[in-house]
Amino acid sequence: MASEREESRRLLIRGGSVVTEEGVRRADVLVVGERIAAVADDLGSAAADVDEVVAAEGLLVMPGFVDSHTHLDCPSDGPSTCDDFDTGTRAALAGGTTTIVDFAFQTDGSLLAGHDEWMRKAAGRAHLDYGFHMAIVDPTPQALAEIPELVDRGVTSFKAFMCELDGSLLGEQALAVILDGLKESGGLLQVHAEDGAEILRIAEGVRDRDPRSPIGHALSHPVSVEVAAVRQVIDLSRRTGQPVFVVHVSSAEAVDEIERAQREGLPVHAETCVHYLTLTVDELAREGFEGAKFVCSPPLRGASDQERLWEALRSGVLRICTSDHCPYNYTDKELGREDFTKIPAGLPTIEHRLNLLWEFGVTRDRLSPSELVRVAATEPARTFGLSGKGDLAVGYDADIVLFDPEGSSYLSAEHQNMNVDYSAFEGVRCAGEVVRVISRGESVFADGKVLSRPGRGRYLARGRSPLGRDEVA
Ligand code: MN
Ligand code: MN
């Protein structure tokens, strides 16, 4: 239990440039206990009365980043993801992420049992604050009847897969049933939009020609299957008037569809993920089996897709950039050496989202620092009902990242905190460096070291998404 002294511990961050979605300004930040107590031009007069002064001259002071799409300790047909709530959240902190929303899965037919199960996985392990979405894999009436209780527990967003999850391909019909089940409680439906049946059909032909090349995975997931699924989701929103949120949008054409729907006034929302912005499908054609390190669904696309994604992120057509952290060891990817369809799909990215968005976004004039904060902290918190997170303002949780834009970060398997045997960004040097990370007033990362402990993270019961149907015009 924290002592009274700790509960009112005062920390003053002096002389930094505070970055919010509104802009950048030179300001001091006073933290009292777990909250931000003041943000002002000059809080020097408070300096005599604090427990610690952090000199932030030359540093950017940003809100702790919010990653609303992670898969920790997540089972699959093959191996489980290789970061659990201990290793995965340590790595997240080291990279400036202080809040995650992970995907819990319906378990033994029950959504509530799934939530219980993921609460157990996180308890005693998480280093940072966390919430859960609920993935619905079998929308039975019994399962859907559990939705109101889940919303009461703070699980206010759900996910449906239109492709390859334990063979359960949810078609338009099933999505409509789920949307109907969400109507009353205002839960937000996220969709993995790829046409699963079509992928299986294409993959068969590709495999017959060459089963051993990882690039076969990308060839089996062409842009057309993403676009077809996105169209179905948009149609569904048009028919029902309900909001939908398309996760991990990867292609320019899918963005075009989403932008058109938004212009039409439909409540169609979407995110992209950091790897689609920074890696291309060319990685899958690497010598031998190396390309397997880059297998994810949807697959990496081309350079022109990337430019469209950056532009859409900047303009707001894509609201959020997440990690979709879904790590498998290269040794696990070996499962697909003789058959690319068996390569576990997912990339280790939770630790380097900020580094990569800074290097590939800010230093290359695709995002401003404020836009970075918006898409990776403020908007994910707002979209997913995480009150008190994602902004640097009085009353918010004191989740704060000190970032040195003059520093640099070297990404490699050897130096990363993620529990993975490779890096998808091996040898990449990024401008900028995370200097210190504060979570609810506590310094949890400093001088290159994670200072946190497993179990200090708290479960976040989330409020309803403002994208929920009542609040969308
Ligand atoms: Mn997915
Ligand atoms: Mn995912």
Coordinates of C-alpha atoms and ligand atoms in Angstrom, one line a residue:
M1 CA 0.0 0.0 0.0
A2 CA 1.3 3.4 -0.8
S3 CA 2.0 5.6 2.2
E4 CA 0.3 8.9 2.5
R5 CA 3.6 10.5 1.6
E6 CA 3.7 8.6 -1.7
E7 CA 0.1 9.5 -2.4
S8 CA 0.9 13.1 -2.3
R9 CA 4.4 12.9 -3.8
R10 CA 5.1 16.1 -5.7
L11 CA 7.1 16.0 -8.9
L12 CA 8.0 19.1 -11.0
I13 CA 9.0 18.8 -14.6
R14 CA 10.7 22.0 -15.5
G15 CA 11.5 23.7 -18.8
G16 CA 10.3 21.2 -21.3
S17 CA 8.2 21.7 -24.4
V18 CA 4.8 20.2 -23.7
V19 CA 3.3 18.5 -26.7
T20 CA -0.5 17.9 -26.9
E21 CA -2.8 17.5 -29.9
E22 CA -3.5 21.2 -29.6
G23 CA 0.1 22.3 -30.1
V24 CA 3.6 22.6 -28.5
R25 CA 4.4 25.1 -25.8
R26 CA 7.1 25.7 -23.3
A27 CA 5.6 24.8 -19.9
D28 CA 6.2 23.3 -16.5
V29 CA 4.2 20.3 -15.3
L30 CA 3.4 19.7 -11.6
V31 CA 2.5 16.2 -10.6
V32 CA 0.9 15.5 -7.3
G33 CA 0.5 11.8 -6.4
E34 CA -0.9 10.1 -9.5
R35 CA -2.4 13.1 -11.2
I36 CA -1.3 16.1 -13.1
A37 CA -1.9 19.1 -10.8
A38 CA -0.8 22.0 -13.0
V39 CA 0.5 22.8 -16.4
A40 CA 1.7 26.4 -16.7
D41 CA 4.4 28.7 -18.2
D42 CA 6.4 28.9 -15.0
L43 CA 5.8 26.8 -11.9
G44 CA 9.3 27.8 -10.5
S45 CA 7.7 29.0 -7.3
A46 CA 6.5 25.5 -6.6
A47 CA 10.1 24.1 -6.9
A48 CA 10.9 24.6 -3.2
D49 CA 8.0 22.4 -2.1
V50 CA 8.4 19.3 -4.3
D51 CA 10.1 15.9 -3.7
E52 CA 11.8 15.9 -7.1
V53 CA 12.5 18.3 -9.9
V54 CA 13.1 16.9 -13.3
A55 CA 15.0 19.1 -15.6
A56 CA 13.4 18.9 -19.0
E57 CA 15.2 21.7 -21.0
G58 CA 15.5 20.6 -24.6
L59 CA 13.1 17.7 -24.1
L60 CA 9.6 17.2 -25.3
V61 CA 7.0 16.4 -22.6
M62 CA 4.3 14.3 -24.1
P63 CA 1.3 12.3 -22.7
G64 CA 2.0 8.6 -22.1
F65 CA 1.1 6.8 -25.3
V66 CA -2.0 4.7 -25.7
D67 CA -1.9 1.5 -27.7
S68 CA -5.4 0.3 -28.3
H69 CA -4.5 -2.9 -30.3
T70 CA -2.2 -5.5 -28.7
H71 CA -2.2 -9.3 -28.3
L72 CA -0.4 -10.4 -25.2
D73 CA -0.4 -14.0 -24.1
C74 CA -2.8 -14.8 -26.8
P75 CA -3.4 -18.3 -28.0
S76 CA -3.7 -19.3 -31.6
D77 CA -4.0 -22.4 -33.7
G78 CA -0.3 -22.7 -33.3
P79 CA 1.9 -21.1 -30.6
S80 CA 0.7 -18.4 -28.2
T81 CA 2.1 -14.9 -28.7
C82 CA 5.5 -14.8 -27.0
D83 CA 5.1 -11.7 -24.9
D84 CA 2.9 -12.0 -21.8
F85 CA 1.5 -9.2 -19.7
D86 CA 4.8 -9.0 -17.9
T87 CA 7.3 -8.9 -20.8
G88 CA 5.0 -7.1 -23.2
T89 CA 4.0 -4.3 -20.9
R90 CA 7.6 -3.8 -19.8
A91 CA 8.6 -3.4 -23.4
A92 CA 5.7 -1.0 -24.0
L93 CA 6.8 1.2 -21.1
A94 CA 10.4 1.3 -22.5
G95 CA 8.9 2.7 -25.7
G96 CA 6.7 5.3 -24.1
T97 CA 3.4 3.5 -24.1
T98 CA 1.7 3.7 -20.7
T99 CA -1.8 2.3 -21.5
I100 CA -2.9 -0.6 -23.6
V101 CA -6.2 -2.1 -24.7
D102 CA -5.6 -5.8 -25.4
F103 CA -7.9 -8.2 -27.1
A104 CA -9.6 -10.8 -24.8
F105 CA -11.3 -13.7 -26.7
Q106 CA -14.6 -15.4 -26.2
T107 CA -13.7 -18.6 -24.2
D108 CA -15.7 -21.8 -24.1
G109 CA -18.5 -20.0 -25.8
S110 CA -18.7 -17.2 -23.2
L111 CA -17.7 -13.6 -23.4
L112 CA -17.7 -13.2 -19.7
A113 CA -15.5 -16.3 -19.3
G114 CA -13.1 -14.7 -21.9
H115 CA -12.9 -11.5 -19.9
D116 CA -12.3 -13.5 -16.6
E117 CA -9.5 -15.4 -18.4
W118 CA -7.7 -12.3 -19.7
M119 CA -8.1 -10.6 -16.3
R120 CA -6.2 -13.5 -14.8
K121 CA -3.5 -13.3 -17.5
A122 CA -2.9 -9.6 -16.7
A123 CA -3.2 -9.8 -12.9
G124 CA 0.1 -9.6 -11.1
R125 CA 1.9 -9.2 -14.3
A126 CA 1.0 -5.9 -16.0
H127 CA 3.4 -3.0 -15.6
L128 CA 1.0 -0.4 -17.0
D129 CA -2.7 0.3 -17.0
Y130 CA -4.8 -1.9 -19.3
G131 CA -8.2 -2.5 -20.6
F132 CA -9.8 -5.1 -22.9
H133 CA -11.7 -5.3 -26.1
M134 CA -13.7 -8.6 -26.5
A135 CA -13.3 -10.7 -29.6
I136 CA -16.5 -12.5 -30.5
V137 CA -15.7 -15.6 -32.5
D138 CA -19.1 -17.3 -32.1
P139 CA -22.1 -14.9 -31.8
T140 CA -24.6 -17.2 -30.2
P141 CA -27.6 -15.7 -28.5
Q142 CA -26.2 -16.7 -25.1
A143 CA -22.9 -15.0 -25.9
L144 CA -24.6 -11.8 -27.1
A145 CA -26.8 -11.7 -24.0
E146 CA -23.6 -11.2 -22.0
I147 CA -22.8 -7.9 -23.7
P148 CA -24.6 -5.6 -21.2
E149 CA -22.6 -7.1 -18.3
L150 CA -19.4 -6.8 -20.2
V151 CA -20.1 -3.1 -20.8
D152 CA -20.7 -2.8 -17.1
R153 CA -17.3 -4.3 -16.5
G154 CA -15.8 -1.6 -18.8
V155 CA -15.5 -3.7 -22.0
T156 CA -17.1 -1.3 -24.4
S157 CA -15.6 -2.4 -27.7
F158 CA -15.8 -5.7 -29.5
K159 CA -14.1 -7.3 -32.4
A160 CA -15.2 -9.7 -35.2
F161 CA -12.9 -11.4 -37.7
M162 CA -14.0 -11.9 -41.2
C163 CA -11.0 -14.2 -41.8
E164 CA -8.8 -17.0 -40.5
L165 CA -9.4 -17.4 -36.8
D166 CA -9.7 -21.0 -35.7
G167 CA -11.5 -21.5 -39.0
S168 CA -14.4 -19.3 -37.8
L169 CA -15.0 -16.9 -40.7
L170 CA -17.7 -14.5 -39.8
G171 CA -19.7 -13.4 -42.8
E172 CA -21.9 -10.4 -43.2
Q173 CA -24.8 -12.2 -41.6
A174 CA -22.9 -12.9 -38.4
L175 CA -21.6 -9.3 -38.3
A176 CA -25.2 -8.1 -38.6
V177 CA -26.2 -10.3 -35.7
I178 CA -23.3 -8.9 -33.6
L179 CA -24.2 -5.3 -34.5
D180 CA -27.8 -6.0 -33.4
G181 CA -26.5 -7.4 -30.2
L182 CA -24.5 -4.2 -29.5
K183 CA -27.4 -1.8 -30.3
E184 CA -28.8 -1.5 -26.8
S185 CA -25.5 -1.1 -24.9
G186 CA -23.8 1.1 -27.5
G187 CA -20.7 -1.1 -27.8
L188 CA -18.4 -0.3 -30.7
L189 CA -17.7 -3.1 -33.2
Q190 CA -14.2 -3.4 -34.6
V191 CA -13.8 -5.6 -37.6
H192 CA -10.8 -7.4 -39.1
A193 CA -11.8 -6.8 -42.7
E194 CA -10.4 -9.4 -45.1
D195 CA -12.6 -11.8 -47.0
G196 CA -11.6 -15.1 -45.4
A197 CA -13.3 -17.4 -47.9
E198 CA -11.6 -15.7 -50.8
I199 CA -8.2 -15.9 -49.0
L200 CA -8.5 -19.6 -48.6
R201 CA -9.4 -20.0 -52.2
I202 CA -6.5 -17.9 -53.5
A203 CA -4.1 -19.5 -51.1
E204 CA -4.7 -23.0 -52.5
G205 CA -3.6 -22.0 -55.9
V206 CA -0.5 -20.1 -54.6
R207 CA 0.5 -23.0 -52.4
D208 CA 0.2 -25.5 -55.3
R209 CA 2.8 -23.4 -57.2
D210 CA 5.2 -22.6 -54.3
P211 CA 4.3 -23.6 -50.8
R212 CA 7.7 -22.6 -49.3
S213 CA 8.0 -18.9 -50.0
P214 CA 6.7 -16.6 -47.2
I215 CA 5.6 -14.1 -50.0
G216 CA 2.8 -16.6 -50.7
H217 CA 1.0 -15.2 -47.6
A218 CA 0.9 -11.7 -49.1
L219 CA -0.1 -13.1 -52.5
S220 CA -3.0 -14.9 -50.8
H221 CA -4.1 -11.7 -49.1
P222 CA -4.4 -9.2 -52.0
V223 CA -5.7 -5.7 -51.6
S224 CA -8.9 -6.9 -53.3
V225 CA -9.9 -9.1 -50.4
E226 CA -9.4 -6.2 -48.0
V227 CA -11.4 -3.9 -50.1
A228 CA -14.2 -6.4 -50.6
A229 CA -14.5 -6.9 -46.9
V230 CA -14.3 -3.1 -46.1
R231 CA -17.2 -2.6 -48.6
Q232 CA -19.2 -5.2 -46.8
V233 CA -18.6 -3.5 -43.5
I234 CA -19.5 -0.1 -44.9
D235 CA -22.7 -1.5 -46.4
L236 CA -23.6 -2.9 -43.0
S237 CA -23.1 0.5 -41.4
R238 CA -25.2 2.1 -44.1
R239 CA -28.0 -0.4 -43.6
T240 CA -28.0 -0.4 -39.8
G241 CA -26.9 3.2 -39.1
Q242 CA -24.5 1.8 -36.5
P243 CA -20.9 2.7 -36.1
V244 CA -18.1 0.4 -37.2
F245 CA -14.4 0.6 -36.7
V246 CA -12.1 -1.1 -39.2
V247 CA -8.8 -2.2 -37.6
H248 CA -5.4 -2.4 -39.3
V249 CA -6.2 -0.8 -42.6
S250 CA -3.3 -1.5 -44.9
S251 CA -4.0 -0.4 -48.4
A252 CA -4.7 2.8 -50.3
E253 CA -7.8 1.4 -51.9
A254 CA -9.3 0.5 -48.5
V255 CA -8.6 4.1 -47.3
D256 CA -10.4 5.4 -50.4
E257 CA -13.5 3.3 -49.5
I258 CA -13.4 4.5 -45.9
E259 CA -13.0 8.1 -46.9
R260 CA -15.9 7.9 -49.4
A261 CA -18.1 6.4 -46.6
Q262 CA -17.2 9.2 -44.2
R263 CA -18.0 11.8 -46.9
E264 CA -21.4 10.1 -47.2
G265 CA -21.8 10.8 -43.5
L266 CA -21.6 7.2 -42.4
P267 CA -20.2 6.4 -39.0
V268 CA -17.3 4.4 -40.4
H269 CA -14.0 4.7 -38.5
A270 CA -10.6 3.2 -38.9
E271 CA -7.0 2.8 -37.7
T272 CA -3.8 1.7 -39.3
C273 CA -0.7 0.2 -37.6
V274 CA 2.9 1.2 -37.4
H275 CA 4.3 -1.6 -39.6
Y276 CA 2.0 -0.7 -42.6
L277 CA 3.5 2.8 -42.4
T278 CA 7.2 1.7 -42.2
L279 CA 7.7 -1.6 -43.9
T280 CA 6.7 -2.9 -47.4
V281 CA 5.8 -6.2 -48.9
D282 CA 9.4 -6.4 -50.4
E283 CA 10.5 -7.6 -46.9
L284 CA 8.6 -10.9 -47.6
A285 CA 10.8 -11.6 -50.6
R286 CA 14.0 -11.8 -48.5
E287 CA 16.4 -14.6 -49.1
G288 CA 15.4 -18.1 -47.9
F289 CA 12.7 -18.1 -45.1
E290 CA 13.7 -14.6 -43.7
G291 CA 10.5 -13.1 -45.1
A292 CA 8.5 -15.1 -42.5
K293 CA 9.6 -12.5 -40.0
F294 CA 7.3 -10.0 -41.8
V295 CA 4.2 -12.2 -42.2
C296 CA 1.1 -10.5 -40.8
S297 CA -2.6 -10.1 -41.8
P298 CA -3.4 -8.0 -43.6
P299 CA 0.1 -8.2 -45.3
L300 CA 2.5 -5.4 -45.7
R301 CA 1.8 -3.4 -48.9
G302 CA 3.7 -1.1 -51.3
A303 CA 5.2 2.3 -51.0
S304 CA 2.3 4.1 -52.6
D305 CA -0.1 2.5 -50.1
Q306 CA 2.2 3.8 -47.3
E307 CA 2.0 7.4 -48.6
R308 CA -1.8 7.2 -48.7
L309 CA -1.9 5.8 -45.1
W310 CA 0.3 8.6 -43.8
E311 CA -1.9 11.2 -45.5
A312 CA -5.1 9.6 -44.1
L313 CA -3.6 9.5 -40.7
R314 CA -2.7 13.2 -40.9
S315 CA -6.1 14.2 -42.2
G316 CA -8.0 12.1 -39.7
V317 CA -9.6 9.6 -42.1
L318 CA -7.6 7.1 -40.1
R319 CA -8.1 8.1 -36.5
I320 CA -5.4 6.1 -34.8
C321 CA -2.1 4.3 -35.2
T322 CA -1.7 1.2 -33.1
S323 CA 1.0 -1.5 -32.9
D324 CA -1.2 -4.6 -33.4
H325 CA 1.6 -6.2 -31.4
C326 CA 1.3 -9.9 -32.1
P327 CA 4.7 -11.4 -31.6
Y328 CA 5.9 -14.8 -32.5
N329 CA 9.5 -16.0 -32.4
Y330 CA 11.3 -16.7 -35.6
T331 CA 11.6 -20.2 -34.4
D332 CA 7.8 -20.3 -34.2
K333 CA 7.5 -19.0 -37.7
E334 CA 9.4 -22.1 -38.7
L335 CA 6.1 -24.0 -38.4
G336 CA 5.3 -22.6 -41.9
R337 CA 8.6 -23.5 -43.6
E338 CA 7.0 -26.1 -45.8
D339 CA 3.6 -24.4 -46.0
F340 CA 3.4 -20.6 -45.8
T341 CA -0.2 -20.7 -44.7
K342 CA 1.1 -22.2 -41.4
I343 CA 3.4 -19.2 -40.6
P344 CA 2.0 -17.6 -37.5
A345 CA 0.9 -14.1 -38.6
G346 CA 1.9 -11.1 -36.6
L347 CA 4.8 -8.7 -35.8
P348 CA 6.5 -7.5 -32.6
T349 CA 5.9 -3.8 -32.5
I350 CA 4.7 -2.7 -29.1
E351 CA 8.1 -1.2 -28.0
H352 CA 8.9 0.9 -31.1
R353 CA 5.7 2.6 -32.2
L354 CA 6.8 6.0 -30.9
N355 CA 10.4 5.6 -32.2
L356 CA 9.1 4.6 -35.7
L357 CA 6.3 7.3 -35.9
W358 CA 8.9 9.9 -34.9
E359 CA 11.5 8.7 -37.4
F360 CA 9.3 7.9 -40.4
G361 CA 6.6 10.4 -39.6
V362 CA 7.9 13.5 -37.8
T363 CA 11.4 13.7 -39.2
R364 CA 10.1 13.2 -42.7
D365 CA 7.3 15.8 -42.4
R366 CA 4.4 13.4 -42.6
L367 CA 3.2 14.2 -39.1
S368 CA 3.8 17.0 -36.7
P369 CA 4.7 16.2 -33.1
S370 CA 1.1 17.3 -32.2
E371 CA -0.4 15.0 -34.8
L372 CA 1.8 12.1 -33.5
V373 CA 0.4 12.7 -30.0
R374 CA -3.1 12.8 -31.4
V375 CA -3.0 9.5 -33.3
A376 CA -1.0 7.5 -30.8
A377 CA -2.2 8.9 -27.5
T378 CA -5.2 11.3 -27.4
E379 CA -7.4 9.8 -30.1
P380 CA -7.1 6.1 -29.0
A381 CA -7.9 7.2 -25.4
R382 CA -10.9 9.2 -26.6
T383 CA -12.2 6.6 -29.1
F384 CA -12.1 3.8 -26.6
G385 CA -13.5 5.6 -23.5
L386 CA -10.3 5.8 -21.5
S387 CA -11.0 8.8 -19.4
G388 CA -8.0 10.5 -17.7
K389 CA -5.6 9.0 -20.3
G390 CA -4.0 10.3 -23.5
D391 CA -3.6 14.0 -22.7
L392 CA -1.4 16.3 -20.6
A393 CA -3.9 18.4 -18.7
V394 CA -4.9 19.1 -15.1
G395 CA -6.8 16.1 -13.5
Y396 CA -5.4 13.6 -16.0
D397 CA -3.4 10.7 -14.9
A398 CA 0.3 11.6 -14.7
D399 CA 1.3 9.4 -17.5
I400 CA 4.2 11.3 -19.1
V401 CA 6.9 10.7 -21.6
L402 CA 10.1 12.8 -21.8
F403 CA 11.5 12.5 -25.2
D404 CA 14.8 13.9 -26.5
P405 CA 14.5 14.8 -30.2
E406 CA 18.2 15.2 -30.4
G407 CA 18.9 11.7 -29.2
S408 CA 18.7 8.5 -31.2
S409 CA 17.5 5.0 -30.8
Y410 CA 18.9 1.8 -32.4
L411 CA 16.4 -1.0 -32.9
S412 CA 17.6 -4.5 -32.7
A413 CA 16.7 -7.9 -31.2
E414 CA 19.7 -7.7 -28.9
H415 CA 18.6 -4.4 -27.3
Q416 CA 14.9 -4.7 -27.2
N417 CA 12.8 -5.5 -24.2
M418 CA 10.2 -7.5 -26.1
N419 CA 10.5 -11.3 -25.5
V420 CA 11.1 -12.1 -29.1
D421 CA 14.1 -13.6 -30.9
Y422 CA 14.1 -11.1 -33.8
S423 CA 13.4 -7.5 -34.7
A424 CA 11.4 -6.6 -37.8
F425 CA 13.5 -3.4 -37.7
E426 CA 16.9 -4.9 -37.1
G427 CA 19.6 -2.2 -37.4
V428 CA 17.2 0.7 -38.0
R429 CA 18.3 3.9 -36.3
C430 CA 15.6 6.3 -35.3
A431 CA 16.0 9.9 -34.5
G432 CA 14.8 10.7 -31.0
E433 CA 15.0 8.9 -27.7
V434 CA 12.7 8.1 -24.8
V435 CA 14.5 9.5 -21.8
R436 CA 12.0 8.9 -19.0
V437 CA 8.5 7.5 -18.7
I438 CA 6.2 8.3 -15.8
S439 CA 3.1 6.2 -15.1
R440 CA 0.6 7.7 -12.6
G441 CA 3.4 9.8 -11.1
E442 CA 5.9 7.0 -10.8
S443 CA 9.1 6.9 -12.9
V444 CA 8.9 3.5 -14.5
F445 CA 11.6 4.0 -17.1
A446 CA 14.7 6.1 -16.9
D447 CA 18.4 5.9 -18.1
G448 CA 17.5 3.1 -20.5
K449 CA 16.1 0.9 -17.7
V450 CA 12.6 -0.2 -16.8
L451 CA 12.1 0.5 -13.1
S452 CA 8.7 -0.9 -12.9
R453 CA 7.4 -4.1 -11.3
P454 CA 4.9 -6.7 -12.5
G455 CA 1.4 -6.1 -11.2
R456 CA 1.6 -2.3 -10.7
G457 CA -0.6 -1.8 -13.7
R458 CA -4.3 -1.3 -13.0
Y459 CA -7.3 -2.6 -14.9
L460 CA -9.2 0.2 -16.6
A461 CA -13.0 -0.1 -16.8
R462 CA -13.6 1.9 -19.9
G463 CA -16.5 4.2 -20.6
R464 CA -18.6 4.0 -23.8
S465 CA -17.0 5.1 -27.0
P466 CA -18.2 8.5 -28.2
L467 CA -18.4 6.9 -31.6
G468 CA -21.3 4.8 -30.1
R469 CA -24.5 5.3 -32.0
D470 CA -26.3 7.7 -29.8
E471 CA -23.6 10.3 -30.0
V472 CA -22.9 10.1 -33.8
A473 CA -24.7 12.8 -35.7
Ligands
MN1 MN -6.8 -8.7 -37.0
MN2 MN -4.7 -7.7 -34.2

